[in-house]
Coordinates of C-alpha atoms and ligand atoms in Angstrom, one line a residue:
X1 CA -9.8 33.5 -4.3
X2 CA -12.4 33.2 -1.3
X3 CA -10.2 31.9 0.6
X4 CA -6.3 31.1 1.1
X5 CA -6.9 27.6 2.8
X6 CA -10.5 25.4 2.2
X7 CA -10.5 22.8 4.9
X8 CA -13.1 20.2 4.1
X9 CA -14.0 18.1 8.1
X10 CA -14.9 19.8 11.3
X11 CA -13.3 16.6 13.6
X12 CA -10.4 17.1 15.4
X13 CA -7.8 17.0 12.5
X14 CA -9.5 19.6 10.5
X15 CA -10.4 22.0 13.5
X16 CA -6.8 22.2 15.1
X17 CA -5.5 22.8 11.8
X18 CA -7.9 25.9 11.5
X19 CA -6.6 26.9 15.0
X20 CA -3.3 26.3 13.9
X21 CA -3.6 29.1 11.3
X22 CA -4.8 31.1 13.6
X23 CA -2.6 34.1 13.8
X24 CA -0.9 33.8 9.8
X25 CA -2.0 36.0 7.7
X26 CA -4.4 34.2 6.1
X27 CA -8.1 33.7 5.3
X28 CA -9.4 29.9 6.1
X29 CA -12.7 28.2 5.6
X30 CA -13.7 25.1 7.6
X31 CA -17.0 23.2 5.5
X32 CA -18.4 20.4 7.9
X33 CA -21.1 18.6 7.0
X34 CA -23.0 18.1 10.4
X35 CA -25.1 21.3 11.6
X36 CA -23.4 23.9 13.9
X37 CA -25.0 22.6 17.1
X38 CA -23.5 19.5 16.7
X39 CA -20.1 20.9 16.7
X40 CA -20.4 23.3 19.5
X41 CA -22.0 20.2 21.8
X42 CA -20.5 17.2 20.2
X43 CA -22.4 14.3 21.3
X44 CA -20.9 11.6 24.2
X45 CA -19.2 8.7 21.2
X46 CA -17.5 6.3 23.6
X47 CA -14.0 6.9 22.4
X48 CA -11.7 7.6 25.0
X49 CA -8.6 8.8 24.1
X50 CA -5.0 7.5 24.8
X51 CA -2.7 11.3 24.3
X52 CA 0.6 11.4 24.3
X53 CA 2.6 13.6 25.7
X54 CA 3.6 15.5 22.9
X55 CA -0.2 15.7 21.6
X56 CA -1.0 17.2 25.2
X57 CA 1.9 20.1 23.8
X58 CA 0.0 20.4 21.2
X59 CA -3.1 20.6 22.5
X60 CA -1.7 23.3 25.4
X61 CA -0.5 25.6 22.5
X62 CA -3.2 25.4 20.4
X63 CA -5.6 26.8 24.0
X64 CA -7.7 23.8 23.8
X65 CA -6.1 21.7 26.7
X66 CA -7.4 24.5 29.8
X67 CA -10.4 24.2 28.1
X68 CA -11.5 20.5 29.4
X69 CA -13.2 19.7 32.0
X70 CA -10.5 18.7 34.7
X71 CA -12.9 15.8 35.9
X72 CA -12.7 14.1 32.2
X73 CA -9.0 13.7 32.2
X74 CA -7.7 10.8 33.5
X75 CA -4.0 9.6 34.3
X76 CA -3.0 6.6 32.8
X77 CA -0.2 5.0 35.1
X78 CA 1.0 1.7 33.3
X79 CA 0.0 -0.5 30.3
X80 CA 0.4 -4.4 30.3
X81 CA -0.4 -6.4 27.3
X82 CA -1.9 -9.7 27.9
X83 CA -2.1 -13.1 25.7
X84 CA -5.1 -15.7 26.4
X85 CA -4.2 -17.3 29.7
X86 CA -1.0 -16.8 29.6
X87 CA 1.0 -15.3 32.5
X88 CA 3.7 -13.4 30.2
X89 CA 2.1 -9.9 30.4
X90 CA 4.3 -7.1 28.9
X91 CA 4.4 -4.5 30.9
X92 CA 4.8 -0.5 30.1
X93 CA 5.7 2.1 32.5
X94 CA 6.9 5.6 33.1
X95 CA 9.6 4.7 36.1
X96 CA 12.5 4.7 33.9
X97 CA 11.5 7.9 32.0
X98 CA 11.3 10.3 35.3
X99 CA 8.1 9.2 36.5
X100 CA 4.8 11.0 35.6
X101 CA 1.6 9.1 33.7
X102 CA 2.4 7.1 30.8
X103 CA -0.5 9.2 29.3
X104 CA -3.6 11.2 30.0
X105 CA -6.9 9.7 28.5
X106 CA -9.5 12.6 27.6
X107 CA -13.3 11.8 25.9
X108 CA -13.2 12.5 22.5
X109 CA -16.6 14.9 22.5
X110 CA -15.0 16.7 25.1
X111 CA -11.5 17.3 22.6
X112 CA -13.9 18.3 20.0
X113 CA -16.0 20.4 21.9
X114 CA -12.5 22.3 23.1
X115 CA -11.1 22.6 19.3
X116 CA -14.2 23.7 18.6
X117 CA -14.3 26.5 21.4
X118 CA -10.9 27.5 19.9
X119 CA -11.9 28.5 16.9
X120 CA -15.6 29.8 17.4
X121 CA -14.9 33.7 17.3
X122 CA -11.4 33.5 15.4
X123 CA -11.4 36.2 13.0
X124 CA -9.8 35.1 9.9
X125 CA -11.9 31.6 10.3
X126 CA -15.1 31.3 8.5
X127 CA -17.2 28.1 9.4
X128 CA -19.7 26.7 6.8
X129 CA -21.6 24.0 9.3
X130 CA -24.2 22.1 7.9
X131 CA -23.2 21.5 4.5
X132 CA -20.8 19.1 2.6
X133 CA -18.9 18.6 -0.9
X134 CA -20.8 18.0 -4.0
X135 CA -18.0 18.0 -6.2
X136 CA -14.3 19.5 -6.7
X137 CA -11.0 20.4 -9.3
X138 CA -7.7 21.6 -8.7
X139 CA -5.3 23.3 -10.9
X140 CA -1.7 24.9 -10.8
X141 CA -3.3 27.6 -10.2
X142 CA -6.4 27.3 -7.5
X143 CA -9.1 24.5 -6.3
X144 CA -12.3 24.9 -6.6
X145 CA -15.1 23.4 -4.3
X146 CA -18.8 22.9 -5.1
X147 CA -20.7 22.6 -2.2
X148 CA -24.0 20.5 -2.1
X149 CA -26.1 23.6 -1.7
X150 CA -24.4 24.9 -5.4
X151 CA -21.5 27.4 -3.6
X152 CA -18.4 27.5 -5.3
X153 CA -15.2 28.1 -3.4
X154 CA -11.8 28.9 -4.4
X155 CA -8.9 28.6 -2.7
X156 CA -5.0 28.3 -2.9
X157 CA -5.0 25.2 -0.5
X158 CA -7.4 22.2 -0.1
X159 CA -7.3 20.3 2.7
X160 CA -9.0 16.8 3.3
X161 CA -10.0 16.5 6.6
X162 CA -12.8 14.7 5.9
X163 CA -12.1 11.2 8.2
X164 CA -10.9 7.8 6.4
X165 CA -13.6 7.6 4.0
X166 CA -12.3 10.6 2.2
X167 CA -14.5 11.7 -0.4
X168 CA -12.0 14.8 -0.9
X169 CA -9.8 11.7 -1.2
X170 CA -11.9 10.0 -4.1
X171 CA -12.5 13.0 -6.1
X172 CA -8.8 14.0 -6.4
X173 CA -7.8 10.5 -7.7
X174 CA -5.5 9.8 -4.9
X175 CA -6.1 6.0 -4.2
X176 CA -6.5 4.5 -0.8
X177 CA -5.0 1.1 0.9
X178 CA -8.6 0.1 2.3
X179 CA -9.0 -3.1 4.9
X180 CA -11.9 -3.8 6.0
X181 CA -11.4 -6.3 9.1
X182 CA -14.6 -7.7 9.2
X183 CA -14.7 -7.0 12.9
X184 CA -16.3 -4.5 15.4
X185 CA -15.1 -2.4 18.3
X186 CA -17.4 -1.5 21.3
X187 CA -16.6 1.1 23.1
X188 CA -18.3 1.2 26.8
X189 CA -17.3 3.1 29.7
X190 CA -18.2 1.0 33.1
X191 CA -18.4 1.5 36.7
X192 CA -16.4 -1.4 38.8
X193 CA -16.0 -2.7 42.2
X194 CA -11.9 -3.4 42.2
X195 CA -9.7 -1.0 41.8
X196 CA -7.7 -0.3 38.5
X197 CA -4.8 1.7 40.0
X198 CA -4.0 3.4 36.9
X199 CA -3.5 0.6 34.6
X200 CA -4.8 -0.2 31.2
X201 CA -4.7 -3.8 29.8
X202 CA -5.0 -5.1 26.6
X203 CA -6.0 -8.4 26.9
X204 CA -5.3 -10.2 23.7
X205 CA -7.6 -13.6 24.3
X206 CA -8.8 -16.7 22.1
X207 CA -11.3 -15.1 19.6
X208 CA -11.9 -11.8 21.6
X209 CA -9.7 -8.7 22.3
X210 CA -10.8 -6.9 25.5
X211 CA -8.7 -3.7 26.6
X212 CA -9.9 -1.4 29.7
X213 CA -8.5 1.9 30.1
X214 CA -8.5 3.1 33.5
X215 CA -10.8 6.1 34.2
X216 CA -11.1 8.7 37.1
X217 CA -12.6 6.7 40.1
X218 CA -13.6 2.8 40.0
X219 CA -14.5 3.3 36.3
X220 CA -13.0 2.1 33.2
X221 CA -13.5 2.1 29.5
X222 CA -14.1 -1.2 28.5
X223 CA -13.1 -2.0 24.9
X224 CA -14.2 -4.9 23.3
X225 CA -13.6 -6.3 19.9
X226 CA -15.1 -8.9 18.2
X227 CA -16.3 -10.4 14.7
X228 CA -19.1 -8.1 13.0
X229 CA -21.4 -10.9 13.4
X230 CA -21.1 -11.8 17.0
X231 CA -20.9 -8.0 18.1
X232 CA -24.7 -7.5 16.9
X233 CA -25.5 -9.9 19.2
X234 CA -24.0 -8.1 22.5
X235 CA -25.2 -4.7 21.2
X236 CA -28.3 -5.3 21.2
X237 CA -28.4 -6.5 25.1
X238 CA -30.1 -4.0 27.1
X239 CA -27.6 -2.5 29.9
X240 CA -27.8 -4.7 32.6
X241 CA -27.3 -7.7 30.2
X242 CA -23.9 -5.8 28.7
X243 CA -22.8 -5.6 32.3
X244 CA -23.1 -8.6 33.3
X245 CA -21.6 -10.2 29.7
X246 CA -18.4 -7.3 30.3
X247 CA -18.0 -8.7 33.7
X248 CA -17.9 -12.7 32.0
X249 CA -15.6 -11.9 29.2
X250 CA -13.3 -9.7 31.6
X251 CA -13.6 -12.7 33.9
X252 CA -13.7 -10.6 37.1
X253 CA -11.2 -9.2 37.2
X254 CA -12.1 -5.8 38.1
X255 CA -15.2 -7.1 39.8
X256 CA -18.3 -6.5 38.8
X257 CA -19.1 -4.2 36.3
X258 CA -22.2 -1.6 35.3
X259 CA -22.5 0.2 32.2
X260 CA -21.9 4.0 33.1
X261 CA -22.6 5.4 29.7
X262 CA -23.8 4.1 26.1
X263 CA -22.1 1.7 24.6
X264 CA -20.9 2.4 20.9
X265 CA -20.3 0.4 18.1
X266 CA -17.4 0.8 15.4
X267 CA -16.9 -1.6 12.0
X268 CA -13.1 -1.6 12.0
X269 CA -11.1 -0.4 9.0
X270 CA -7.5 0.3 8.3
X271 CA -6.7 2.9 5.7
X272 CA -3.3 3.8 4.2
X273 CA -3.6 6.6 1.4
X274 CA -1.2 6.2 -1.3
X275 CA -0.1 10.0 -1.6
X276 CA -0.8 12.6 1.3
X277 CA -0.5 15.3 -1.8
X278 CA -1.7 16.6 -4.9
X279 CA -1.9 19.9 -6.9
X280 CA -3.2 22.3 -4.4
X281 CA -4.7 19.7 -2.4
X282 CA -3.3 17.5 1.3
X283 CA -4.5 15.2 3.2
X284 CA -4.4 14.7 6.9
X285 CA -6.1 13.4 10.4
X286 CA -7.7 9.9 9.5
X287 CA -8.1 10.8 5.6
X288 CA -4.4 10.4 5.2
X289 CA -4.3 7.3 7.7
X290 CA -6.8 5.3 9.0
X291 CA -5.4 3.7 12.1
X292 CA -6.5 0.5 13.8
X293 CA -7.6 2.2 17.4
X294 CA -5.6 -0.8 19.6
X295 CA -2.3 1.2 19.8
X296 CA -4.4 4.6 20.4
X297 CA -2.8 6.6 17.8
X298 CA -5.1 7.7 15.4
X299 CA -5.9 11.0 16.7
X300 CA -2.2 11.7 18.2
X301 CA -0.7 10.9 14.1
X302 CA -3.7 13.5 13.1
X303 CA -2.5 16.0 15.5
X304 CA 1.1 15.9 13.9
X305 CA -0.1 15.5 10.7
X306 CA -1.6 19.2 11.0
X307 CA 1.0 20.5 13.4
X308 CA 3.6 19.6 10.1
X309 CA 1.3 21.5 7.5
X310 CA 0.2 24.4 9.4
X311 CA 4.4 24.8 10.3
X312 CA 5.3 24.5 6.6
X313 CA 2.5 26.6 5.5
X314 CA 2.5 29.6 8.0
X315 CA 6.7 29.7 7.0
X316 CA 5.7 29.9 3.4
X317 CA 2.5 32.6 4.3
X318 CA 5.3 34.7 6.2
X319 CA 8.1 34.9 3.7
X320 CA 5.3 35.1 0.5
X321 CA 5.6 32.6 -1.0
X322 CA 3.2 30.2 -2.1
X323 CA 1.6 27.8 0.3
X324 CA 0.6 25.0 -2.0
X325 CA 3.7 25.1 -3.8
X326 CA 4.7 21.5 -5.0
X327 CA 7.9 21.5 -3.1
X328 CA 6.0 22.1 0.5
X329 CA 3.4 20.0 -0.5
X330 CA 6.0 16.9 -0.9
X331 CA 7.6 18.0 2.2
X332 CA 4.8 17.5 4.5
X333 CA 4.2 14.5 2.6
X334 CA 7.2 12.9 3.3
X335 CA 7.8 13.6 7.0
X336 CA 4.2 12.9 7.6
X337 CA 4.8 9.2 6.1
X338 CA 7.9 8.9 7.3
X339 CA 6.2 9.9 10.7
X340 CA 3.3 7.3 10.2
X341 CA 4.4 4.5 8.4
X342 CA 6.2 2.8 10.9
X343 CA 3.7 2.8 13.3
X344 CA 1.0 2.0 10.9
X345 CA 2.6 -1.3 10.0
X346 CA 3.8 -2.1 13.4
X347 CA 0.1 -1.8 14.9
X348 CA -1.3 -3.8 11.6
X349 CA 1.7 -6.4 11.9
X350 CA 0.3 -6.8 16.1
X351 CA -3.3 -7.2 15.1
X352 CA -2.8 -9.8 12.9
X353 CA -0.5 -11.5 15.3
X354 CA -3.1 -11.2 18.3
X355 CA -6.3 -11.8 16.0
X356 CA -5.1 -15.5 14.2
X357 CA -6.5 -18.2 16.0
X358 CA -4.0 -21.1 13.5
X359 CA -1.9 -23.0 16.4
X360 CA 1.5 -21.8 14.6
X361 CA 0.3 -18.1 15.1
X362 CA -0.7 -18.9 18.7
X363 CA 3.2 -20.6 19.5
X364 CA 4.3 -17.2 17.6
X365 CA 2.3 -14.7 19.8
X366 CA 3.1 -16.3 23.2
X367 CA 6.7 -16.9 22.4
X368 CA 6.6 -13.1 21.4
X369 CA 5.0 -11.7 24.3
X370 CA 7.7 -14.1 26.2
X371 CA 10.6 -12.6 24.5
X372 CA 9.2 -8.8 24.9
X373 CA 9.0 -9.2 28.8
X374 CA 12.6 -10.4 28.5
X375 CA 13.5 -7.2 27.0
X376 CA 13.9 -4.3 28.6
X377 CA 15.3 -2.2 25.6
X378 CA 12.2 -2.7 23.6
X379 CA 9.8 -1.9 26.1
X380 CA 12.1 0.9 26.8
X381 CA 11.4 2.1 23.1
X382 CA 8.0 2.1 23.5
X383 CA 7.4 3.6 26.4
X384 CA 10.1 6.3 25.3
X385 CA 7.6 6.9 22.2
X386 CA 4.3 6.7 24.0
X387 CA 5.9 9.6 26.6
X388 CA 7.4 11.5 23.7
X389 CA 7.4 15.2 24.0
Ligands
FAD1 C1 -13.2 3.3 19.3 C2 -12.1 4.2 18.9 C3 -11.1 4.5 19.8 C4 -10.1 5.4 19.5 N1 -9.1 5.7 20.4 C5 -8.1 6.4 20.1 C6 -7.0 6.7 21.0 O1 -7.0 6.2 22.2 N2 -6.0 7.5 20.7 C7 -5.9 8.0 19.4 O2 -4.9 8.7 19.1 N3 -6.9 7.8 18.5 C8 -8.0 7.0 18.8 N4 -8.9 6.8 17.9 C9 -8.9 7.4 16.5 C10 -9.4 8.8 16.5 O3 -10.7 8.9 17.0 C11 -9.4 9.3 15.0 O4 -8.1 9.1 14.5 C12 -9.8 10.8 14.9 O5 -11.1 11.0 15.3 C13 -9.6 11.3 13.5 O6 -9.9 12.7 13.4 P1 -10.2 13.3 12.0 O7 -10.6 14.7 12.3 O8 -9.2 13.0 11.0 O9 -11.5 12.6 11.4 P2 -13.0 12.4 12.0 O10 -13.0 12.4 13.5 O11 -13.6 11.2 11.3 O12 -13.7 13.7 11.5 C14 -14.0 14.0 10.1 C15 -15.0 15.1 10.0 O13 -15.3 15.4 8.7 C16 -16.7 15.6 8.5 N5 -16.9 15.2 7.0 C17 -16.9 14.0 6.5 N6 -17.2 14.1 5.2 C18 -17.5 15.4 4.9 C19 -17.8 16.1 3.7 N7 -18.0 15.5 2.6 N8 -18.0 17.5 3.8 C20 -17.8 18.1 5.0 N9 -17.5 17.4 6.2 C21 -17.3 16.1 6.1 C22 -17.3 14.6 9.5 O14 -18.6 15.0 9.8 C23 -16.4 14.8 10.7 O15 -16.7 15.8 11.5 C24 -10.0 5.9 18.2 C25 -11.0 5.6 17.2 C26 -12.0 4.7 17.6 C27 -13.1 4.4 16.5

């Protein structure tokens, strides 16, 4: 074998699993298909990331959390969810769980760029940068990875890291759920005149979603989603144009705004694999499930889905045993559904409840939002899970 564990995706799943095998005794390769220097600098990508507060755990024992720049993290105090013009705004907050942020929101170049320092001189890591997967089989007894530049690798465990477009996915046969939404997120951090005071909102409005998470000083990520077609139209608006259209759609509320920093465009996709397993093979980060971004949970789900292999794995490494057996290999596939699924419907269920413009749907969503703000347990729950340790 080259290796005992072949993870295939340098992001941020694939990375803190390779730092999560850190000190087992075993041999692990990470292949990434962008060059070296574009892991150890990872380029500014406009995603701002909602943690919670058991990913921030994670990320303090894995040695990546001291490593962000203090300026880049910023505390996120309270959430309220807003519908159209309605005044019903449900409203999240820390208060009733001993105070503290609701969450911390960190850039997503700079979470890669600490992973990445993590792992740069570990000793039982090897990292092939620069190169990707030209094709691949598993067996009971190994898999076996060519690379695009004709390397074979063989290893005792493949892992798909390789985002929700899994082409590690594809080639083992393991189907995919796939929706393609037809809309597109832009992500654009702006400078304001108001004053946020720690709170994000997720505005659900007619035929637009807008959410702004607060930012350190008068700044905010503004988050804007709208249908394919109409977001080509604001993308290509130069910056004092986007400004001034962020400031319309946002109506003023926070003033007026300038861009701070590029504005990014995503196509949005959900993506639900149908088995997080197969012989010698798993799947985690966004190649086992492809969040929608509005409930911020992508990355976190990625972050346990590794946390829950690399445990499994490191018990089996320490006792001998094999570390691809099928038994461990249906055990991390079944707490890491059990772990996702609910969420993963709950956030599909809420976009399609916010996104349907029908008048039936738009009775439904405001009579919702009215019976959340009446309910104290359920916004309870939620905050209870967004603060989870
Ligand atoms: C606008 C936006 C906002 C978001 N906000 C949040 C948030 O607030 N909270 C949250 O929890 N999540 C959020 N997310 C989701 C989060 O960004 C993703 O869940 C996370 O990046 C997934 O990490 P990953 O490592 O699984 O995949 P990726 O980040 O997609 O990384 C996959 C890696 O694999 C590499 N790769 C691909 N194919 C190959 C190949 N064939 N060979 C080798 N390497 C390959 C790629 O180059 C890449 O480096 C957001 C997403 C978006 C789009």
């Amino acid at each position: 074998m080259d290796c005992d564990v072949l993870i295939v995706g340098g992001g941020p799943a694939g990375l803190s699993l390779a730092r999560s095998l850190a000190d087992a005794p075993l041999r692990v390769i990470v292949v990434e298909k962008q060059p070296h220097a574009a892991l150890e600098a990872p380029g500014y990508d406009g995603r701002e990331i909602a943690l919670t507060h058991r990913s921030i755990g994670t990320l303090k024992a894995l040695g990546a959390w001291d490593l962000l720049p203090p300026e880049d993290v910023s505390p996120l105090d309270e959430a309220r969810v807003l519908n159209g013009a309605s005044p019903f705004a449900l409203s999240f907050d820390p208060a009733s769980h001993g105070g503290g942020p609701l969450s911390l929101i960190v850039p997503n170049h700079r979470i890669r760029e600490a992973l990445f320092r993590t792992v740069e001189h570990q000793p039982n890591l090897t990292l092939l940068a620069g190169v990707g997967v030209a094709a691949l089989k598993t067996s009971a007894r190994a898999a076996e990875v060519t690379l695009d530049d004709g390397r074979t690798l063989s290893a005792k465990l493949l892992v798909a890291a390789d985002s929700r477009f899994s082409g590690v996915r594809d080639r083992l046969g393991i189907g995919a759920e796939v929706n393609r939404l037809g809309r597109s997120m832009m992500v654009c951090r702006v400078r304001h005149d108001g004053e946020h005071h720690g709170v994000a909102t997720e505005w659900f409005d007619h035929y637009q979603t807008l959410a702004m998470l607060p930012l350190n000083g008068r700044r905010s990520s503004a988050v804007l989603t709208l249908p394919a077609a109409e977001m080509d139209g604001i993308a290509a608006l130069d910056e004092a144009a986007l400004g001034a259209e962020l400031t319309r759609r946002y109506q003023g509320k926070l003033g007026r705004m300038e861009v701070d920093a590029s504005a990014h465009v995503y196509p949005l996709a959900t993506t639900w694999s149908r088995h997080f397993a197969a012989t010698r093979a798993a799947l985690i980060g966004d190649a086992a499930v492809g969040m929608h971004p509005v409930t911020a949970h992508g990355f976190n789900l990625g972050l346990q889905s590794q946390a829950t292999l690399a445990k499994l794995v490191i018990a089996a490494a320490q006792r001998g045993r094999d570390i691809a057996a099928p038994s461990l290999l249906r055990r991390y596939e079944m707490t890491h559904r059990l772990a996702s699924r609910p969420i993963y419907a709950a956030t599909n269920w809420l976009v399609r409840l916010y996104t349907d413009e029908r008048p039936g749907a738009r009775i439904a969503r405001h009579a919702t939002l009215r019976a959340g703000s009446r309910l104290p347990l359920a916004r309870q729950a939620i905050t209870a899970m967004l603060m989870q340790r």
